[in-house]
Short mmCIF file of C-alpha atoms in Angstrom, two decimals:
data_model
loop_
_atom_site.label_atom_id
_atom_site.label_comp_id
_atom_site.label_asym_id
_atom_site.label_seq_id
_atom_site.Cartn_x
_atom_site.Cartn_y
_atom_site.Cartn_z
CA UNK A 20 11.88 22.49 66.08
CA UNK A 21 11.21 25.75 64.47
CA UNK A 22 11.80 25.56 60.85
CA UNK A 23 11.92 21.93 60.70
CA UNK A 24 9.33 19.50 59.51
CA UNK A 25 7.58 16.59 60.59
CA UNK A 26 6.28 12.70 59.31
CA UNK A 27 4.20 10.56 58.37
CA UNK A 28 1.30 8.29 56.25
CA UNK A 29 0.53 8.14 52.52
CA UNK A 30 -2.65 8.95 50.83
CA UNK A 31 -3.06 8.84 47.32
CA UNK A 32 -5.77 10.74 45.43
CA UNK A 33 -7.04 10.39 41.78
CA UNK A 34 -5.35 12.68 39.16
CA UNK A 35 -7.17 14.44 36.23
CA UNK A 36 -5.23 14.57 33.09
CA UNK A 37 -5.44 17.28 30.50
CA UNK A 38 -3.60 16.29 27.05
CA UNK A 39 -2.31 18.77 25.09
CA UNK A 40 -1.01 17.90 21.82
CA UNK A 41 1.98 19.50 19.98
CA UNK A 42 5.76 19.93 20.86
CA UNK A 43 6.66 20.29 24.43
CA UNK A 44 2.97 20.93 25.10
CA UNK A 45 1.81 17.82 26.86
CA UNK A 46 0.44 19.07 30.07
CA UNK A 47 -0.88 17.13 33.22
CA UNK A 48 -3.39 18.82 35.56
CA UNK A 49 -3.00 17.04 38.78
CA UNK A 50 -5.51 17.69 41.78
CA UNK A 51 -3.89 17.98 44.77
CA UNK A 52 -7.07 17.23 47.44
CA UNK A 53 -5.54 15.71 50.14
CA UNK A 54 -3.54 17.62 52.94
CA UNK A 55 -1.28 15.40 54.75
CA UNK A 56 2.02 15.70 56.71
CA UNK A 57 5.45 14.74 55.39
CA UNK A 58 6.66 11.21 55.22
CA UNK A 59 9.76 11.88 56.91
CA UNK A 60 10.08 10.04 60.00
CA UNK A 61 10.96 12.79 62.37
CA UNK A 62 9.73 13.52 65.87
CA UNK A 63 8.92 16.89 67.36
CA UNK A 64 8.24 17.31 71.23
CA UNK A 65 7.19 20.35 73.01
CA UNK A 66 7.96 20.40 76.88
CA UNK A 67 5.24 21.92 79.04
CA UNK A 68 6.89 24.59 81.29
CA UNK A 69 5.86 26.82 84.42
CA UNK A 70 6.10 29.88 82.48
CA UNK A 71 5.93 30.81 78.56
CA UNK A 72 9.40 31.65 76.83
CA UNK A 73 8.29 35.38 76.33
CA UNK A 74 6.06 37.99 77.94
CA UNK A 75 2.14 37.37 77.01
CA UNK A 76 -1.01 38.95 78.18
CA UNK A 77 -2.79 35.84 80.12
CA UNK A 78 -6.55 35.52 80.91
CA UNK A 79 -7.18 36.54 84.65
CA UNK A 80 -9.43 33.37 85.02
CA UNK A 81 -7.05 30.64 84.67
CA UNK A 82 -4.34 30.94 87.31
CA UNK A 83 -3.89 27.34 88.27
CA UNK A 84 -2.37 24.14 86.84
CA UNK A 85 -1.32 26.18 83.83
CA UNK A 86 1.40 25.14 81.68
CA UNK A 87 2.88 26.84 78.52
CA UNK A 88 4.64 25.98 75.06
CA UNK A 89 5.55 27.77 72.06
CA UNK A 90 4.44 26.35 68.32
CA UNK A 91 6.41 27.71 65.22
CA UNK A 92 3.92 29.36 62.90
CA UNK A 93 5.79 31.10 60.01
CA UNK A 94 8.79 33.24 59.79
CA UNK A 95 6.96 34.79 56.51
CA UNK A 96 3.90 35.63 58.66
CA UNK A 97 5.24 37.99 61.58
CA UNK A 98 8.34 39.55 62.90
CA UNK A 99 8.00 37.00 65.70
CA UNK A 100 7.38 33.44 64.17
CA UNK A 101 6.44 31.71 67.34
CA UNK A 102 2.92 31.89 69.05
CA UNK A 103 2.11 30.56 72.85
CA UNK A 104 -0.13 28.32 73.97
CA UNK A 105 -1.29 28.03 77.62
CA UNK A 106 -2.44 24.42 78.67
CA UNK A 107 -4.84 24.68 81.69
CA UNK A 108 -5.20 21.15 83.25
CA UNK A 109 -8.79 20.28 84.31
CA UNK A 110 -10.28 16.93 85.66
CA UNK A 111 -11.08 15.35 82.35
CA UNK A 112 -8.65 17.35 79.87
CA UNK A 113 -6.73 20.32 79.35
CA UNK A 114 -7.93 23.46 78.03
CA UNK A 115 -5.95 25.25 75.41
CA UNK A 116 -5.81 28.83 75.18
CA UNK A 117 -3.93 29.59 71.79
CA UNK A 118 -2.49 32.69 70.53
CA UNK A 119 -3.99 32.53 67.17
CA UNK A 120 -3.39 36.03 65.79
CA UNK A 121 0.13 35.87 67.27
CA UNK A 122 0.01 39.31 68.84
CA UNK A 123 1.44 37.86 72.33
CA UNK A 124 -2.12 38.24 73.87
CA UNK A 125 -4.35 35.09 74.91
CA UNK A 126 -7.35 37.26 76.11
CA UNK A 127 -8.49 38.02 72.42
CA UNK A 128 -8.72 34.41 70.28
CA UNK A 129 -12.05 33.21 70.93
CA UNK A 130 -12.79 30.70 73.61
CA UNK A 131 -10.13 28.15 74.53
CA UNK A 132 -9.85 24.60 72.84
CA UNK A 133 -10.95 21.44 75.15
CA UNK A 134 -8.35 18.31 74.65
CA UNK A 135 -10.08 15.40 76.28
CA UNK A 136 -7.66 12.89 77.71
CA UNK A 137 -9.61 10.30 76.48
CA UNK A 138 -8.39 11.63 72.91
CA UNK A 139 -4.89 11.23 71.95
CA UNK A 140 -4.70 14.11 69.02
CA UNK A 141 -6.33 17.56 68.47
CA UNK A 142 -6.29 19.49 65.13
CA UNK A 143 -6.56 23.18 64.94
CA UNK A 144 -6.02 25.78 62.27
CA UNK A 145 -4.46 29.21 62.28
CA UNK A 146 -5.91 31.77 59.39
CA UNK A 147 -4.09 34.55 58.09
CA UNK A 148 -5.93 37.91 59.01
CA UNK A 149 -5.90 39.14 55.45
CA UNK A 150 -7.23 36.27 53.68
CA UNK A 151 -9.46 33.28 55.08
CA UNK A 152 -8.26 30.90 52.81
CA UNK A 153 -4.62 30.91 53.97
CA UNK A 154 -4.87 28.47 56.46
CA UNK A 155 -2.20 26.49 58.30
CA UNK A 156 -3.30 23.21 60.24
CA UNK A 157 -1.40 21.96 63.10
CA UNK A 158 -1.64 18.60 65.19
CA UNK A 159 -0.93 18.09 68.98
CA UNK A 160 -0.63 14.60 69.91
CA UNK A 161 -0.53 13.12 73.31
CA UNK A 162 0.89 9.98 72.09
CA UNK A 163 3.38 9.16 68.91
CA UNK A 164 1.23 8.77 65.93
CA UNK A 165 2.01 5.96 63.69
CA UNK A 166 4.22 6.81 60.49
CA UNK A 167 5.55 4.91 57.55
CA UNK A 168 9.11 4.10 56.73
CA UNK A 169 10.83 5.23 53.45
CA UNK A 170 9.68 1.99 51.78
CA UNK A 171 6.00 2.46 52.72
CA UNK A 172 5.71 0.00 55.72
CA UNK A 173 5.11 0.50 59.36
CA UNK A 174 7.71 2.25 61.05
CA UNK A 175 8.75 0.05 63.87
CA UNK A 176 11.64 1.85 65.11
CA UNK A 177 9.32 4.47 67.00
CA UNK A 178 8.90 1.90 69.61
CA UNK A 179 12.20 3.21 70.83
CA UNK A 180 11.19 6.70 71.36
CA UNK A 181 8.23 5.78 73.69
CA UNK A 182 7.03 2.90 76.04
CA UNK A 183 3.41 1.60 75.90
CA UNK A 184 2.13 4.04 78.52
CA UNK A 185 3.42 6.85 76.35
CA UNK A 186 6.54 7.73 78.23
CA UNK A 187 9.75 8.71 76.34
CA UNK A 188 12.49 6.57 76.22
CA UNK A 189 15.00 8.04 78.79
CA UNK A 190 17.83 8.46 76.32
CA UNK A 191 15.35 10.20 74.08
CA UNK A 192 14.03 12.36 76.91
CA UNK A 193 17.52 13.50 77.69
CA UNK A 194 18.16 14.44 74.15
CA UNK A 195 14.98 16.31 73.72
CA UNK A 196 15.64 18.23 77.19
CA UNK A 197 19.25 19.34 76.47
CA UNK A 198 17.70 20.34 72.67
CA UNK A 199 14.98 22.42 74.69
CA UNK A 200 17.28 23.87 77.24
CA UNK A 201 15.65 21.53 79.78
CA UNK A 202 18.31 19.06 81.03
CA UNK A 203 16.05 17.57 84.02
CA UNK A 204 12.95 16.83 81.70
CA UNK A 205 12.22 13.15 82.15
CA UNK A 206 9.85 12.55 79.29
CA UNK A 207 7.00 11.48 81.94
CA UNK A 208 3.52 11.04 79.79
CA UNK A 209 1.56 14.19 79.95
CA UNK A 210 4.32 16.68 80.40
CA UNK A 211 5.16 17.22 76.63
CA UNK A 212 3.00 17.11 73.22
CA UNK A 213 4.16 15.94 69.87
CA UNK A 214 3.28 18.09 67.08
CA UNK A 215 3.02 17.93 63.52
CA UNK A 216 2.53 20.48 60.73
CA UNK A 217 -0.23 19.52 58.14
CA UNK A 218 1.40 21.39 55.18
CA UNK A 219 1.78 18.96 51.89
CA UNK A 220 -0.62 19.05 49.37
CA UNK A 221 -0.87 15.62 48.12
CA UNK A 222 -1.90 14.05 44.69
CA UNK A 223 -0.83 11.60 42.13
CA UNK A 224 -0.11 11.22 38.27
CA UNK A 225 -0.15 8.03 36.15
CA UNK A 226 2.70 7.68 33.48
CA UNK A 227 3.05 4.96 31.20
CA UNK A 228 0.59 2.92 33.45
CA UNK A 229 2.19 3.53 36.68
CA UNK A 230 1.15 6.01 39.31
CA UNK A 231 3.52 8.34 41.04
CA UNK A 232 2.67 10.46 44.18
CA UNK A 233 3.63 14.50 44.06
CA UNK A 234 2.75 16.98 46.26
CA UNK A 235 3.19 20.75 47.00
CA UNK A 236 5.07 21.54 50.12
CA UNK A 237 4.32 24.70 52.01
CA UNK A 238 7.83 25.08 53.55
CA UNK A 239 7.21 28.69 54.66
CA UNK A 240 4.59 27.22 57.22
CA UNK A 241 2.03 30.10 55.79
CA UNK A 242 -0.48 28.65 54.10
CA UNK A 243 0.46 29.65 50.61
CA UNK A 244 2.14 27.23 48.25
CA UNK A 245 3.84 29.43 45.60
CA UNK A 246 6.54 31.13 47.66
CA UNK A 247 10.14 31.14 46.62
CA UNK A 248 11.09 28.55 49.38
CA UNK A 249 8.14 26.05 48.82
CA UNK A 250 8.94 22.82 46.57
CA UNK A 251 7.70 20.27 44.59
CA UNK A 252 8.19 16.69 45.71
CA UNK A 253 8.12 13.76 43.39
CA UNK A 254 7.88 10.22 44.20
CA UNK A 255 9.97 8.84 41.35
CA UNK A 256 10.38 5.40 42.82
CA UNK A 257 6.61 4.98 42.87
CA UNK A 258 6.46 3.61 46.31
CA UNK A 259 3.92 6.12 47.61
CA UNK A 260 6.24 7.88 50.07
CA UNK A 261 7.20 12.13 49.92
CA UNK A 262 9.96 13.14 51.94
CA UNK A 263 11.47 16.37 52.36
CA UNK A 264 14.74 15.13 53.66
CA UNK A 265 15.27 13.10 50.59
CA UNK A 266 16.68 15.52 48.15
CA UNK A 267 16.44 13.37 45.19
CA UNK A 268 12.69 13.84 45.45
CA UNK A 269 12.39 17.87 45.97
CA UNK A 270 12.89 20.20 43.58
CA UNK A 271 12.29 24.27 43.51
CA UNK A 272 8.93 25.35 41.66
CA UNK A 273 11.39 26.49 38.84
CA UNK A 274 13.20 23.27 38.50
CA UNK A 275 12.87 21.01 35.51
CA UNK A 276 12.45 17.45 36.87
CA UNK A 277 12.34 13.86 35.64
CA UNK A 278 9.79 11.32 36.26
CA UNK A 279 9.33 7.99 34.44
CA UNK A 280 11.90 8.93 31.64
CA UNK A 281 10.45 12.62 30.75
CA UNK A 282 11.05 16.05 31.86
CA UNK A 283 8.73 18.04 33.52
CA UNK A 284 8.52 21.64 34.68
CA UNK A 285 5.79 23.36 36.71
CA UNK A 286 3.60 25.40 34.43
CA UNK A 287 1.17 26.82 36.91
CA UNK A 288 -0.19 26.10 40.26
CA UNK A 289 -3.00 27.18 42.59
CA UNK A 290 -1.50 29.44 45.45
CA UNK A 291 -3.26 27.38 47.98
CA UNK A 292 -2.09 24.48 46.46
CA UNK A 293 -5.03 22.54 45.45
CA UNK A 294 -3.87 21.59 41.88
CA UNK A 295 -0.87 22.07 39.85
CA UNK A 296 -0.19 22.03 36.26
CA UNK A 297 2.86 20.16 34.94
CA UNK A 298 4.36 20.41 31.38
CA UNK A 299 6.45 18.10 29.52
CA UNK A 300 9.57 20.01 28.35
CA UNK A 301 12.66 19.10 26.19
CA UNK A 302 14.84 21.42 28.62
CA UNK A 303 17.52 19.61 30.39
CA UNK A 304 16.92 18.63 34.04
CA UNK A 305 18.18 21.08 36.63
CA UNK A 306 19.27 20.75 40.57
CA UNK A 307 18.41 24.11 41.81
CA UNK A 308 17.02 23.00 45.15
CA UNK A 309 19.90 20.58 45.82
CA UNK A 310 22.28 23.44 44.81
CA UNK A 311 20.81 25.94 46.98
CA UNK A 312 20.87 23.35 50.18
CA UNK A 313 24.75 22.68 49.33
CA UNK A 314 25.34 26.03 49.78
CA UNK A 315 23.27 26.91 52.89
CA UNK A 316 25.31 23.45 54.22
CA UNK A 317 28.80 24.64 53.24
CA UNK A 318 28.07 28.11 54.93
CA UNK A 319 26.94 26.67 58.09
CA UNK A 320 30.37 25.13 59.29
CA UNK A 321 31.26 26.16 62.49
CA UNK A 322 34.84 27.84 63.14
CA UNK A 323 37.13 26.43 65.78
CA UNK A 324 40.47 26.77 67.33
CA UNK A 325 42.97 23.56 66.95
CA UNK A 326 44.61 22.32 70.50
CA UNK A 327 48.25 22.80 69.33
CA UNK A 328 48.89 18.91 70.83
CA UNK A 329 47.10 17.50 68.00
CA UNK A 330 50.08 18.08 65.81
CA UNK A 331 51.82 15.82 67.96
CA UNK A 332 49.36 13.09 67.27
CA UNK A 333 50.84 9.89 65.66
CA UNK A 334 48.45 6.94 64.31
CA UNK A 335 48.72 3.81 62.43
CA UNK A 336 46.83 3.56 59.21
CA UNK A 337 45.24 0.56 57.73
CA UNK A 338 48.17 -0.33 55.65
CA UNK A 339 50.26 -0.32 58.66
CA UNK A 340 51.89 2.83 57.84
CA UNK A 341 52.87 5.45 60.62
CA UNK A 342 51.18 8.73 60.27
CA UNK A 343 52.38 11.82 61.88
CA UNK A 344 50.27 14.94 62.00
CA UNK A 345 53.26 17.38 62.21
CA UNK A 346 54.12 16.03 58.39
CA UNK A 347 50.95 17.58 57.08
CA UNK A 348 51.34 21.07 58.72
CA UNK A 349 51.67 23.97 56.66
CA UNK A 350 48.75 23.39 54.26
CA UNK A 351 45.03 22.54 54.32
CA UNK A 352 44.21 19.11 55.79
CA UNK A 353 41.10 17.66 56.00
CA UNK A 354 40.38 15.13 58.53
CA UNK A 355 37.23 12.96 57.85
CA UNK A 356 35.65 10.59 60.52
CA UNK A 357 33.27 7.83 59.02
CA UNK A 358 32.25 4.30 59.24
CA UNK A 359 31.08 1.67 56.94
CA UNK A 360 27.77 1.48 58.62
CA UNK A 361 27.10 4.81 58.16
CA UNK A 362 24.97 5.80 54.90
CA UNK A 363 25.54 9.50 55.16
CA UNK A 364 29.40 9.05 55.43
CA UNK A 365 29.15 6.60 52.19
CA UNK A 366 27.06 9.33 50.26
CA UNK A 367 29.39 11.98 50.87
CA UNK A 368 32.30 9.79 49.49
CA UNK A 369 31.77 11.23 45.77
CA UNK A 370 32.11 14.73 46.96
CA UNK A 371 35.58 13.55 48.86
CA UNK A 372 36.98 11.70 45.88
CA UNK A 373 36.03 14.98 43.52
CA UNK A 374 38.07 17.53 45.99
CA UNK A 375 41.03 14.83 46.17
CA UNK A 376 40.94 14.72 42.37
CA UNK A 377 40.60 18.22 41.54
CA UNK A 378 43.13 19.91 44.10
CA UNK A 379 46.69 19.99 44.11
CA UNK A 380 48.00 17.63 46.93
CA UNK A 381 50.87 20.32 47.70
CA UNK A 382 48.09 22.57 48.73
CA UNK A 383 45.42 20.07 50.60
CA UNK A 384 45.90 16.74 52.09
CA UNK A 385 43.07 14.20 53.59
CA UNK A 386 43.30 11.97 56.56
CA UNK A 387 40.22 9.76 57.26
CA UNK A 388 39.53 8.18 60.44
CA UNK A 389 37.55 4.99 60.19
CA UNK A 390 35.00 3.90 63.38
CA UNK A 391 35.22 0.20 62.17
CA UNK A 392 32.44 -2.08 62.84
CA UNK A 393 33.52 -4.69 60.27
CA UNK A 394 37.27 -4.51 58.90
CA UNK A 395 36.38 -6.60 55.76
CA UNK A 396 33.32 -4.06 54.45
CA UNK A 397 35.75 -1.09 55.33
CA UNK A 398 38.36 -2.47 52.95
CA UNK A 399 35.49 -3.52 50.42
CA UNK A 400 34.05 0.18 50.72
CA UNK A 401 37.74 1.72 50.17
CA UNK A 402 38.72 -0.77 47.09
CA UNK A 403 35.17 -0.24 45.31
CA UNK A 404 35.23 3.59 45.83
CA UNK A 405 39.02 3.63 44.89
CA UNK A 406 40.13 5.62 47.70
CA UNK A 407 43.78 6.21 47.80
CA UNK A 408 44.20 8.91 50.71
CA UNK A 409 45.43 7.68 54.12
CA UNK A 410 42.98 5.56 56.18
CA UNK A 411 43.25 5.50 59.83
CA UNK A 412 41.43 3.37 62.73
CA UNK A 413 39.67 5.67 65.02
CA UNK A 414 40.41 4.33 68.52
CA UNK A 415 38.29 5.79 71.33
CA UNK A 416 41.21 7.90 72.61
CA UNK A 417 41.25 9.63 69.41
CA UNK A 418 37.54 9.73 69.16
CA UNK A 419 37.70 11.56 72.64
CA UNK A 420 40.46 13.81 71.65
CA UNK A 421 38.84 15.20 68.55
CA UNK A 422 35.28 15.23 70.28
CA UNK A 423 33.35 13.07 67.78
CA UNK A 424 29.98 12.29 68.81
CA UNK A 425 28.39 11.85 65.37
CA UNK A 426 29.25 10.52 61.99
CA UNK A 427 30.27 11.76 59.43
CA UNK A 428 32.29 14.59 60.68
CA UNK A 429 34.94 16.72 59.02
CA UNK A 430 37.39 19.24 60.32
CA UNK A 431 39.01 21.39 57.63
CA UNK A 432 42.41 22.66 59.39
CA UNK A 433 43.57 25.70 57.54
CA UNK A 434 47.49 26.39 56.51
CA UNK A 435 47.99 28.43 59.65
CA UNK A 436 47.38 24.87 61.76
CA UNK A 437 45.31 27.05 64.32
CA UNK A 438 41.81 27.78 62.97
CA UNK A 439 39.58 25.11 61.42
CA UNK A 440 36.04 24.63 60.31
CA UNK A 441 34.11 21.53 61.45
CA UNK A 442 30.74 20.08 59.88
CA UNK A 443 28.85 17.09 59.57
CA UNK A 444 28.97 15.97 55.94
CA UNK A 445 30.74 18.12 53.13
CA UNK A 446 29.77 18.45 49.35
CA UNK A 447 31.46 20.43 46.70
CA UNK A 448 30.34 23.69 47.37
CA UNK A 449 32.20 23.32 51.04
CA UNK A 450 35.41 22.82 49.32
CA UNK A 451 34.88 25.66 46.83
CA UNK A 452 33.90 28.02 49.11
CA UNK A 453 36.73 27.14 51.75
CA UNK A 454 39.76 26.24 49.96
CA UNK A 455 41.67 28.96 48.47
#
C-alpha cells in the first residue's frame, strides 16, 4: 500500500542523558540504536502476477516460472516511486531479481537474492546512489509475522487473516484482490508476499523514574529522518508501543509536545536517525501534525450527486418523531452515519458538537442515522454527549439506499439539494472548508 505503513514489535534500548542546567536548557541526548517497524497492526499484501505492472528490462536467462510484484520505495527518491521485483521459482526456493537502482532494468542490479522455502522472512536494503549511509530496509514474508496490539500484548486478531498453513482468509483475500485490482485472487499460500518497511529508529527516555519509548519515523521512506514529512512518535502512556495511526503520539519535528508533565522540542537530530536531542521548553504545546492531517483529510472528501428520490425519504427518530428529508431542503444538511460500537464514530462526536454549536441552524442541519447494536448504549452516548440533533434508526433499507458500507460515514448535502460531499469521519477543518 504505497505510502502506507506496516506493523509490529517493541524493542527498547538504553537512552543516554545529558543534563544542562539553566532556564529551558535541560537537554536529553537519546540514542536511537534500534531500527524496527511501527507497532501499527497493519497488513500489506503483494500479489504475485504473471507480468510486471510497467515496462522493465528482464534478464534473458530466466524465462520460466517467473512472477512479479512492485514495491513502494520513496516519492522523494525518483519520479517513479515503485520498483519491480521478479520472482523465479526454483525447486528449493525463490530467486528475487530486485531493481535496486529503480531504473526499470533488472539486468544491472547484481546477482539475484535467494529466498529459501524453509525460510519465512527475507530482508534486503536499498541504498541511495549518492549516499551509502542513506538506506531503506525491507522485509518480505511468506507468513504473517507476529505483532503486538496497542496494549503491548500479542495480537490475537491476526489469526483472522491467515490459516495455519498460510493461506489468506477468503474474505480478506477478496478484499486484497479488489484493492490490488485482481478480483480473482484466492489468497493461496505462495501466491503473495507480506511486506514491511523498517523505518522507525527507536529509543527511550526516562523521566521521573519511568521509561518512555520514542522514535523517529522516516515517513518519506528514503533513509533520511529530517525531511519535512518525517515525525517523532512519543509513547506518552509508557506502554512501549509507537504507532503512526495514533495521532496523539505523533508530532512534526518542529512541534512542541508534552511528556511526563513537561514540554519538549527537538533541538537537533542525526539525519540518519541514530540520535535525537530533546530540549525542555516553557513554550506551549503545538499540534502541527494533527492540524496538517486534519487539513489533508478535510480535502479528501469525494464529490457526489444525490438521487432526487432521497428527498422523499421519511424516517422515525429515536424519540418517535417523523422526519421528512424535504423539510431540510435549501440549506446545508449533514447526514451522519454512526454506531455506538464504533470507536471512530465516538471520536468524531466532539467535532460534530462543535460544528452544531457554531453554525446557525437556519444554514445547516444535522441528521444522524444509528446502526444500533445496543439501544441502551446508544441512548447513554446521546445523553452523556449532550447530543440534541435528531437521531434516526438506520434500517437495512436506508443503509442500502445511502450505500453505507463502513462507519463512520458522513454526507454533506449542499443547499442546491443535488451536490454533496461524502467522507468517512469529519473534523473541524472539514466544516471550515466546506460550509460557507
